[in-house]
PDB file of C-alpha atoms and ligand atoms in Angstrom:
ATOM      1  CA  UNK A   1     -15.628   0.355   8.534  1.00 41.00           C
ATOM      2  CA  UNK A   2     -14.999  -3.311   7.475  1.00 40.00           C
ATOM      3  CA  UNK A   3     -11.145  -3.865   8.189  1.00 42.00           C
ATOM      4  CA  UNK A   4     -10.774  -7.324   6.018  1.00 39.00           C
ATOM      5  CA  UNK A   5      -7.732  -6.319   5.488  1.00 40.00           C
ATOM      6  CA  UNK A   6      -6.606  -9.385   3.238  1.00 37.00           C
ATOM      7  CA  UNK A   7      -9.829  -9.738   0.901  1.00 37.00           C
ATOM      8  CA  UNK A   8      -7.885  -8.574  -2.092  1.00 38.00           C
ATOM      9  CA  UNK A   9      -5.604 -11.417  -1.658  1.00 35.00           C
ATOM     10  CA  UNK A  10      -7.735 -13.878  -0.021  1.00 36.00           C
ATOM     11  CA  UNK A  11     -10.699 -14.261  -2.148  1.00 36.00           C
ATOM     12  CA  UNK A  12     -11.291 -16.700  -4.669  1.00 37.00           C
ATOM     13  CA  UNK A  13     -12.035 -14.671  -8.213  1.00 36.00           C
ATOM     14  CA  UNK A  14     -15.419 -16.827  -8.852  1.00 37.00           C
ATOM     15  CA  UNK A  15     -16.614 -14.986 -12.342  1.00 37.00           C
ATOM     16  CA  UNK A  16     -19.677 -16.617 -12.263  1.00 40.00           C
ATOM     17  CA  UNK A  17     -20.618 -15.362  -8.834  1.00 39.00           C
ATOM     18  CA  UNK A  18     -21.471 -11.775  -8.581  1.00 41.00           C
ATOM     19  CA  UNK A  19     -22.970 -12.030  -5.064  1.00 47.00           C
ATOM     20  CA  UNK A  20     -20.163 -10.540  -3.713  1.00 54.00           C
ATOM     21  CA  UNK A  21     -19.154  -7.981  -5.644  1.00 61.00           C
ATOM     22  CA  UNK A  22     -20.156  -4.429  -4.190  1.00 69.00           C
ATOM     23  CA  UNK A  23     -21.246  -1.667  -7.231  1.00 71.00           C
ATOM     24  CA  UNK A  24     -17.962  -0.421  -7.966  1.00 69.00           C
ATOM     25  CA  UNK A  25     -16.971  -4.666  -8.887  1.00 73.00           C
ATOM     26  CA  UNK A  26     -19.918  -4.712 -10.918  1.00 77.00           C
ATOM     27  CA  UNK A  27     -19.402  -1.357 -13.167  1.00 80.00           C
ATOM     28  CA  UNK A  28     -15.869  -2.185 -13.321  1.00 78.00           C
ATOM     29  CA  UNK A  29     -16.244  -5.658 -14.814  1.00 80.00           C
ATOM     30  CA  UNK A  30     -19.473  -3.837 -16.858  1.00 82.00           C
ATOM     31  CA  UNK A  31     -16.524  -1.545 -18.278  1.00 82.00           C
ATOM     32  CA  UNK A  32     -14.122  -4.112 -19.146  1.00 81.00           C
ATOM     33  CA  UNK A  33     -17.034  -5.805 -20.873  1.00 82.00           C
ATOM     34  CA  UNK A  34     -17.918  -3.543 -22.955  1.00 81.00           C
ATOM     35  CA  UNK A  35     -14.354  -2.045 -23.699  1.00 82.00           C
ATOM     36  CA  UNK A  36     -13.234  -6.033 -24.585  1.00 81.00           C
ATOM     37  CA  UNK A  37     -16.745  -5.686 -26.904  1.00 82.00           C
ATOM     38  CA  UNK A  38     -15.521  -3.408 -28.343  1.00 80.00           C
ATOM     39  CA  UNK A  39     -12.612  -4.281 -29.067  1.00 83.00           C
ATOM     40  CA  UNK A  40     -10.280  -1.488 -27.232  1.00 80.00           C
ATOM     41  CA  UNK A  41      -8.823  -4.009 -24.339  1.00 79.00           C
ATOM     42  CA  UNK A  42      -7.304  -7.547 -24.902  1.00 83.00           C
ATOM     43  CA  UNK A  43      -8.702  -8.928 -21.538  1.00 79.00           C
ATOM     44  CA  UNK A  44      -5.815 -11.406 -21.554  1.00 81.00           C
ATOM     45  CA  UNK A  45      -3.303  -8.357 -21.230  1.00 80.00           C
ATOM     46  CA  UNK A  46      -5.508  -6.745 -18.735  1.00 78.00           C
ATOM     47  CA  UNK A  47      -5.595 -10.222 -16.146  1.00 78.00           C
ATOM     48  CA  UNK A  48      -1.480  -9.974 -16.448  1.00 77.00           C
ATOM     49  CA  UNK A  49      -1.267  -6.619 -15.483  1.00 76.00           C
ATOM     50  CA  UNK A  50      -3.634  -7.436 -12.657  1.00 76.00           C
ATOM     51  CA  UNK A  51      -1.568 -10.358 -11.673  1.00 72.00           C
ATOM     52  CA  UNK A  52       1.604  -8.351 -11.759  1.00 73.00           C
ATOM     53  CA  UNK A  53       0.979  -5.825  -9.431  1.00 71.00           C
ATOM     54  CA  UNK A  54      -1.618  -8.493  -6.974  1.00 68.00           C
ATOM     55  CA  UNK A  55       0.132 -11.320  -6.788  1.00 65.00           C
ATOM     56  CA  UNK A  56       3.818 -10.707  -7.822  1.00 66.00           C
ATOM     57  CA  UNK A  57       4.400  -7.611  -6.720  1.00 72.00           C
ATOM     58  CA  UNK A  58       2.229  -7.158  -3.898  1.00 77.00           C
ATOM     59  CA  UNK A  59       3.714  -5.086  -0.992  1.00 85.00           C
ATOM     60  CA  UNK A  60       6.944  -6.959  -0.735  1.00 90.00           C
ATOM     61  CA  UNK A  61       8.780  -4.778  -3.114  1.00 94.00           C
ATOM     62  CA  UNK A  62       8.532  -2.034  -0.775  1.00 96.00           C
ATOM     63  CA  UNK A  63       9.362  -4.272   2.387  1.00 97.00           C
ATOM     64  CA  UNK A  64      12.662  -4.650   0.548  1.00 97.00           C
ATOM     65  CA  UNK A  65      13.135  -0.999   0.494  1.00 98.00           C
ATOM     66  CA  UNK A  66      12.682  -0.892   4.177  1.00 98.00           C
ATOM     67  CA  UNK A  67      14.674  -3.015   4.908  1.00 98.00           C
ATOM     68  CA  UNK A  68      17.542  -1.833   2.771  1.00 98.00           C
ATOM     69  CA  UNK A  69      16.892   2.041   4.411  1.00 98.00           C
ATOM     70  CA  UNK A  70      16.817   0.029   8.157  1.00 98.00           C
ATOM     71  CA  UNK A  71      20.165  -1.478   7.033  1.00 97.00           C
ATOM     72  CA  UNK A  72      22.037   0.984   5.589  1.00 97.00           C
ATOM     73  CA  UNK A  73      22.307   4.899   6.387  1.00 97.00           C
ATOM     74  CA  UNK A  74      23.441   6.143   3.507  1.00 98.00           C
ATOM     75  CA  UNK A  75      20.486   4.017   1.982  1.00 98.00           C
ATOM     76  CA  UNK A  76      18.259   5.395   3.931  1.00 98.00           C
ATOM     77  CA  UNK A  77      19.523   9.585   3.789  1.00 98.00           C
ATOM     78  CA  UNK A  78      19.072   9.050  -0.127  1.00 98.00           C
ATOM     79  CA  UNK A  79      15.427   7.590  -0.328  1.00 98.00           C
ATOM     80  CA  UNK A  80      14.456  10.613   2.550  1.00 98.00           C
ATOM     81  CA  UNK A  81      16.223  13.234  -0.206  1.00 98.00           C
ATOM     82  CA  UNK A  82      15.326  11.147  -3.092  1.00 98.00           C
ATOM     83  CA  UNK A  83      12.659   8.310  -2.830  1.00 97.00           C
ATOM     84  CA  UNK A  84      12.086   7.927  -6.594  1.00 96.00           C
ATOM     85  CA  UNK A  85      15.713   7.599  -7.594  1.00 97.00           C
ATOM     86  CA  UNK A  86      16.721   5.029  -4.025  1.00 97.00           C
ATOM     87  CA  UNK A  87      13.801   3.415  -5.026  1.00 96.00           C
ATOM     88  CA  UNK A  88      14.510   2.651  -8.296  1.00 96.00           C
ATOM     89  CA  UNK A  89      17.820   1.788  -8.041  1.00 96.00           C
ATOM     90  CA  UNK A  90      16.997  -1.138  -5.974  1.00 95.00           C
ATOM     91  CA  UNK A  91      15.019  -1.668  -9.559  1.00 93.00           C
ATOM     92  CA  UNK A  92      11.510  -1.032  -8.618  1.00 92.00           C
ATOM     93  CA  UNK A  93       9.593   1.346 -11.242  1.00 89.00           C
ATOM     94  CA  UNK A  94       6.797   0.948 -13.124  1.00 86.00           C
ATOM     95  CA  UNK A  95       3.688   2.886 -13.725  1.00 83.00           C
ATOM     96  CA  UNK A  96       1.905   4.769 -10.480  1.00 84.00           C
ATOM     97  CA  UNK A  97       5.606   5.033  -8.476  1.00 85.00           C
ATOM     98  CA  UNK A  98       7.126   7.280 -10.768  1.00 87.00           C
ATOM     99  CA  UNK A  99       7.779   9.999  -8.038  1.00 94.00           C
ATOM    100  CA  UNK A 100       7.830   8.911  -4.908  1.00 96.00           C
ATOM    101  CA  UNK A 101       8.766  10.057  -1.556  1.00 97.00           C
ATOM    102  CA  UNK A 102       9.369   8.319   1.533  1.00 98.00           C
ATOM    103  CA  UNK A 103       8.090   9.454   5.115  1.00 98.00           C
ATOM    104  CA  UNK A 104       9.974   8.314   7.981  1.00 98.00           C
ATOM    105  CA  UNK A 105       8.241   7.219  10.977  1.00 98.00           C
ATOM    106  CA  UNK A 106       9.791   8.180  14.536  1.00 98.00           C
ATOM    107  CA  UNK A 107       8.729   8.275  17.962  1.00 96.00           C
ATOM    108  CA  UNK A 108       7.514  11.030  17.522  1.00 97.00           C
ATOM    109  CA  UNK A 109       6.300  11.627  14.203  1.00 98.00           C
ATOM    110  CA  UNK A 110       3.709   8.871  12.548  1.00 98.00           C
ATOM    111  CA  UNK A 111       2.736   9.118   9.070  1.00 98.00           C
ATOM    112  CA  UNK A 112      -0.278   7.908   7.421  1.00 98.00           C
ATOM    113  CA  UNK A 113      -1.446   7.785   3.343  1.00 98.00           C
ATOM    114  CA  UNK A 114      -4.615   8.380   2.561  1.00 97.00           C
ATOM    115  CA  UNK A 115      -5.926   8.916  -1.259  1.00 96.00           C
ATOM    116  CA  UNK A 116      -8.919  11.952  -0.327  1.00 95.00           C
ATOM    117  CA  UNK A 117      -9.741  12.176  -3.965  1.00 92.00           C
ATOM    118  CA  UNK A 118      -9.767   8.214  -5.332  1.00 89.00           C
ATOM    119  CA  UNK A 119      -7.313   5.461  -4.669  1.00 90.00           C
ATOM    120  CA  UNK A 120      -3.826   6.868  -5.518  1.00 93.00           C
ATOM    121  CA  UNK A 121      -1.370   4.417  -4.555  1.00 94.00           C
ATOM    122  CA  UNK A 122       2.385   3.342  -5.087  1.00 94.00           C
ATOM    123  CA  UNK A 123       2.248   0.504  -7.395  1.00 90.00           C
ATOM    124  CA  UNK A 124       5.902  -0.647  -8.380  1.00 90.00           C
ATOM    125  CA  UNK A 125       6.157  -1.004  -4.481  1.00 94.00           C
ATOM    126  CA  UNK A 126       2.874  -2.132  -2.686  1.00 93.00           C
ATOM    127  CA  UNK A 127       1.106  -3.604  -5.253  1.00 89.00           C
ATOM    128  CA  UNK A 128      -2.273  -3.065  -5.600  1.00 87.00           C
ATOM    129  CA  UNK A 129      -4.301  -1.237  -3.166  1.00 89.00           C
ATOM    130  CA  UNK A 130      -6.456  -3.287  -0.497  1.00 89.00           C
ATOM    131  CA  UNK A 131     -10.148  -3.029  -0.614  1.00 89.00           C
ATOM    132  CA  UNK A 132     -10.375  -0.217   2.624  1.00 93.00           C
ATOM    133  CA  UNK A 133      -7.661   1.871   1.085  1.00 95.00           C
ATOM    134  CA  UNK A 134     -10.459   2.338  -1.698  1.00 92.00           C
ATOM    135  CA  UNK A 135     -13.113   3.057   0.855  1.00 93.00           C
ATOM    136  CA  UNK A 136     -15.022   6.146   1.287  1.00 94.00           C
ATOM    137  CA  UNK A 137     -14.734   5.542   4.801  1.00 95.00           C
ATOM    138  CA  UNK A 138     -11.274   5.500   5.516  1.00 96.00           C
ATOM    139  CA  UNK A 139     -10.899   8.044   2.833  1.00 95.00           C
ATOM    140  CA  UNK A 140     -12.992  10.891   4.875  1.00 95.00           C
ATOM    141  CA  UNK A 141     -12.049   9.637   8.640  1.00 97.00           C
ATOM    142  CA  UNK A 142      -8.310   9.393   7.649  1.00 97.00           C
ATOM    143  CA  UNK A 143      -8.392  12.909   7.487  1.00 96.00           C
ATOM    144  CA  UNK A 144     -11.017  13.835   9.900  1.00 96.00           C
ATOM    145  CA  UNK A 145      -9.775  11.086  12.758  1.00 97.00           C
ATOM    146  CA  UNK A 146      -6.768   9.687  11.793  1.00 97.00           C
ATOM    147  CA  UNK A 147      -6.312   8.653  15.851  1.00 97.00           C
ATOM    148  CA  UNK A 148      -9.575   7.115  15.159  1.00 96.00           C
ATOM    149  CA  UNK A 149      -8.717   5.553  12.323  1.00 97.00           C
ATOM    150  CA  UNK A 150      -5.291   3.636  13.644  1.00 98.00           C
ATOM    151  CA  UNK A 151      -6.862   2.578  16.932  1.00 97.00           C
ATOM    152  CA  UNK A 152      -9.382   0.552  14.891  1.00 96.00           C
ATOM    153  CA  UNK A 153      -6.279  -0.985  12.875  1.00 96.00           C
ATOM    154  CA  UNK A 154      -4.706  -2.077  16.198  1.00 97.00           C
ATOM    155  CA  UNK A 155      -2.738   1.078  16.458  1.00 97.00           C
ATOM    156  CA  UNK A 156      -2.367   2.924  19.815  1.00 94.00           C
ATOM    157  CA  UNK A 157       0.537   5.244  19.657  1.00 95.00           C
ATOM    158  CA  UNK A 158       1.807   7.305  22.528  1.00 94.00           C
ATOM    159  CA  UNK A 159      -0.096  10.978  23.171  1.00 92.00           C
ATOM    160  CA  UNK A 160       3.356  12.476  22.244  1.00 94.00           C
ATOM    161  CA  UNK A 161       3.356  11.088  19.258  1.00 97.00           C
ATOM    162  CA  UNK A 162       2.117  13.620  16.698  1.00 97.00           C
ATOM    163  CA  UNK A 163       0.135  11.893  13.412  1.00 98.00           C
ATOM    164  CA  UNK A 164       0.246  13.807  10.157  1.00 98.00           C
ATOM    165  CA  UNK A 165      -1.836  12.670   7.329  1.00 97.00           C
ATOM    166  CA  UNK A 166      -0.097  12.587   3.846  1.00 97.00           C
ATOM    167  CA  UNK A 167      -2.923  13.023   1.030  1.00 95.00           C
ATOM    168  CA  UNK A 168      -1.813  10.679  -2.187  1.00 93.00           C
ATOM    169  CA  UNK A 169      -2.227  12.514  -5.769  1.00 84.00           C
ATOM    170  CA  UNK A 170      -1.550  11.655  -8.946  1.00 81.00           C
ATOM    171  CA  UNK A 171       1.619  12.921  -9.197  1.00 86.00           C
ATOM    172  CA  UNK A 172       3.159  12.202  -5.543  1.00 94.00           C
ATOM    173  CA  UNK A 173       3.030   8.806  -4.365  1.00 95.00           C
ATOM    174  CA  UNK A 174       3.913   8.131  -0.438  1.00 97.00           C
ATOM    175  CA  UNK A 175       5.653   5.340   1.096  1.00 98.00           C
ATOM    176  CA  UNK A 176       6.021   5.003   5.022  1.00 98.00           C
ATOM    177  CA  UNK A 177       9.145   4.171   6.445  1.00 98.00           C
ATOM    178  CA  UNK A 178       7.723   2.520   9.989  1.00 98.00           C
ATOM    179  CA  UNK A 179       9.999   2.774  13.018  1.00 98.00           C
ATOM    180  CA  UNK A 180      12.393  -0.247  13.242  1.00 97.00           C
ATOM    181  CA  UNK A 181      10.788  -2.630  15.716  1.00 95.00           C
ATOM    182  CA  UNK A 182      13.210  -3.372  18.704  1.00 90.00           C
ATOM    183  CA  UNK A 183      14.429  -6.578  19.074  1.00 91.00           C
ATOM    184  CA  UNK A 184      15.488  -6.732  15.058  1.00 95.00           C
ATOM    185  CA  UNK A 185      19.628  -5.657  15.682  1.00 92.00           C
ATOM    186  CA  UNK A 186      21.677  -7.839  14.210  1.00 90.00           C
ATOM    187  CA  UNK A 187      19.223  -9.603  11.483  1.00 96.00           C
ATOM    188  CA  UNK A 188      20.061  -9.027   7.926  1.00 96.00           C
ATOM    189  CA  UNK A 189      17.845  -7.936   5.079  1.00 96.00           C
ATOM    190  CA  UNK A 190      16.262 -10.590   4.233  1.00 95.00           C
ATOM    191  CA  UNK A 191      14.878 -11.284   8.422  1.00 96.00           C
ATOM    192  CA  UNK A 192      14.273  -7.545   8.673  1.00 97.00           C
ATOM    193  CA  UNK A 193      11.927  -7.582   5.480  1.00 96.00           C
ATOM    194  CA  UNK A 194       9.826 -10.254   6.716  1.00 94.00           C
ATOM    195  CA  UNK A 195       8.779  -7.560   9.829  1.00 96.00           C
ATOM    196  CA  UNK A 196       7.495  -5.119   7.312  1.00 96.00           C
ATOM    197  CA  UNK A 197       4.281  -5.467   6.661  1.00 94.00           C
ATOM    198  CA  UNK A 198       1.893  -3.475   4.116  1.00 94.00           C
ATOM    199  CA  UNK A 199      -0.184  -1.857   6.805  1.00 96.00           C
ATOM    200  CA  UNK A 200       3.143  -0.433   8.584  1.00 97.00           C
ATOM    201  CA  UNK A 201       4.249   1.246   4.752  1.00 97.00           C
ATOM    202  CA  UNK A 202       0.507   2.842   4.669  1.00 97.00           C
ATOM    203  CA  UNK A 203       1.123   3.910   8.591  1.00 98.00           C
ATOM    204  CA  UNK A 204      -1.940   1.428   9.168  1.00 98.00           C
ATOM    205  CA  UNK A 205       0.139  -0.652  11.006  1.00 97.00           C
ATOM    206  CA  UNK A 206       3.500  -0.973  12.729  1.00 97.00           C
ATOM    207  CA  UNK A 207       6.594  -3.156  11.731  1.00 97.00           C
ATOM    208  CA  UNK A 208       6.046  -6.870  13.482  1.00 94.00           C
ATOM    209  CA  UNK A 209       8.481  -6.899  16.563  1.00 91.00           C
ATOM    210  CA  UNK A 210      11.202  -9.069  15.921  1.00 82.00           C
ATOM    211  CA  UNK A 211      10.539 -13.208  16.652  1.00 77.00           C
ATOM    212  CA  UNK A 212       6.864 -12.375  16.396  1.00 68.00           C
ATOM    213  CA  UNK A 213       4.741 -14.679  14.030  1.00 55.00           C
ATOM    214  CA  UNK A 214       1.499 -11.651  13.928  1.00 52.00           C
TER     215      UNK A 214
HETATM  216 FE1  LIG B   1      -6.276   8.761  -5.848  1.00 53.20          FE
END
């Protein structure tokens, strides 16, 4: 499978260049054509809900809520009890995160979302999913070789380590709380966000160790 992890956020949106748009691109924007034809969509509204959850959002809404559940106990008991409610009080709702529940990451316990069905994914807090997330590939191999799966994201975790694969729906929504890297005592919210990455709240990836730039 094609791991570019950043496309989503990378690529230029060139409307007049279809070349690199795989099928699903292409009957997707043939959709919104003929729904905007038609007159049922307002293309305008469409390309700011789009940039909400792409570009303002993103993942970093949910980095916060790490962060906040690294930094704070209590924090962190409630959003394991009651994701939807922790999660919202830090003011992050919004269509696609309306329950939510978090999965906490330990040494011996690693957690990783996978949408079997489509591409179910927490909005209010990640954003938009990437482009693999979406894949048939890592929807099927997720499940089949999730070991597989994480060594080919960069992720070797110890054989004691036990993986369990969480299957997105569309009423339960997952996010991953990854183990707090070592190094990070002492830095405050805003230092221990930056570590969190998007991969490490999918359980593609681990939390960047502390004073690391990748
Ligand atoms: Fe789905």
């Amino acid at each position: 499978m094609s791991h570019d992890h950043d496309h989503l956020h990378d690529h230029d949106h060139d409307h007049d260049d279809h070349s690199e748009l795989g099928e699903m691109d292409l009957r997707v924007r043939a959709l919104e054509t003929v729904l905007t034809e038609k007159g049922y969509i307002d293309p305008a509204a469409l390309d700011v809900l789009i940039d909400t959850y792409q570009t303002r959002i993103g993942p970093r809404n949910g980095a916060r809520v790490v962060a906040r559940a690294w930094a704070d106990p209590a924090f962190a008991d409630w959003l394991l009890r009651d994701a939807s409610a922790a999660i919202a009080a830090l003011g992050y709702t919004g269509r696609q995160g309306e329950t939510m529940v978090a999965l906490a990451n330990t040494p011996t316990l690693h957690h990783l979302v996978v949408c079997t069905l489509c591409s179910c994914y927490p909005w209010p807090v990640l954003g938009l999913p990437p482009t693999w997330y979406k894949s048939a590939p890592y929807r099927s191999r997720a499940v089949r070789d999730p070991r597989g799966v994480l060594a080919e994201f960069g992720v070797v975790l110890p054989a004691g380590t036990q993986v369990r694969v969480c299957d997105s729906t569309a009423e339960v929504r997952y996010l991953v709380i990854p183990q707090r890297p070592a190094g990070s005592e002492g830095l405050d919210e805003d230092a221990l966000a930056a570590l969190v990455t998007r991969d490490s709240m999918i359980g593609t990836g681990l939390a960047r160790v502390a004073g690391s730039r990748s």
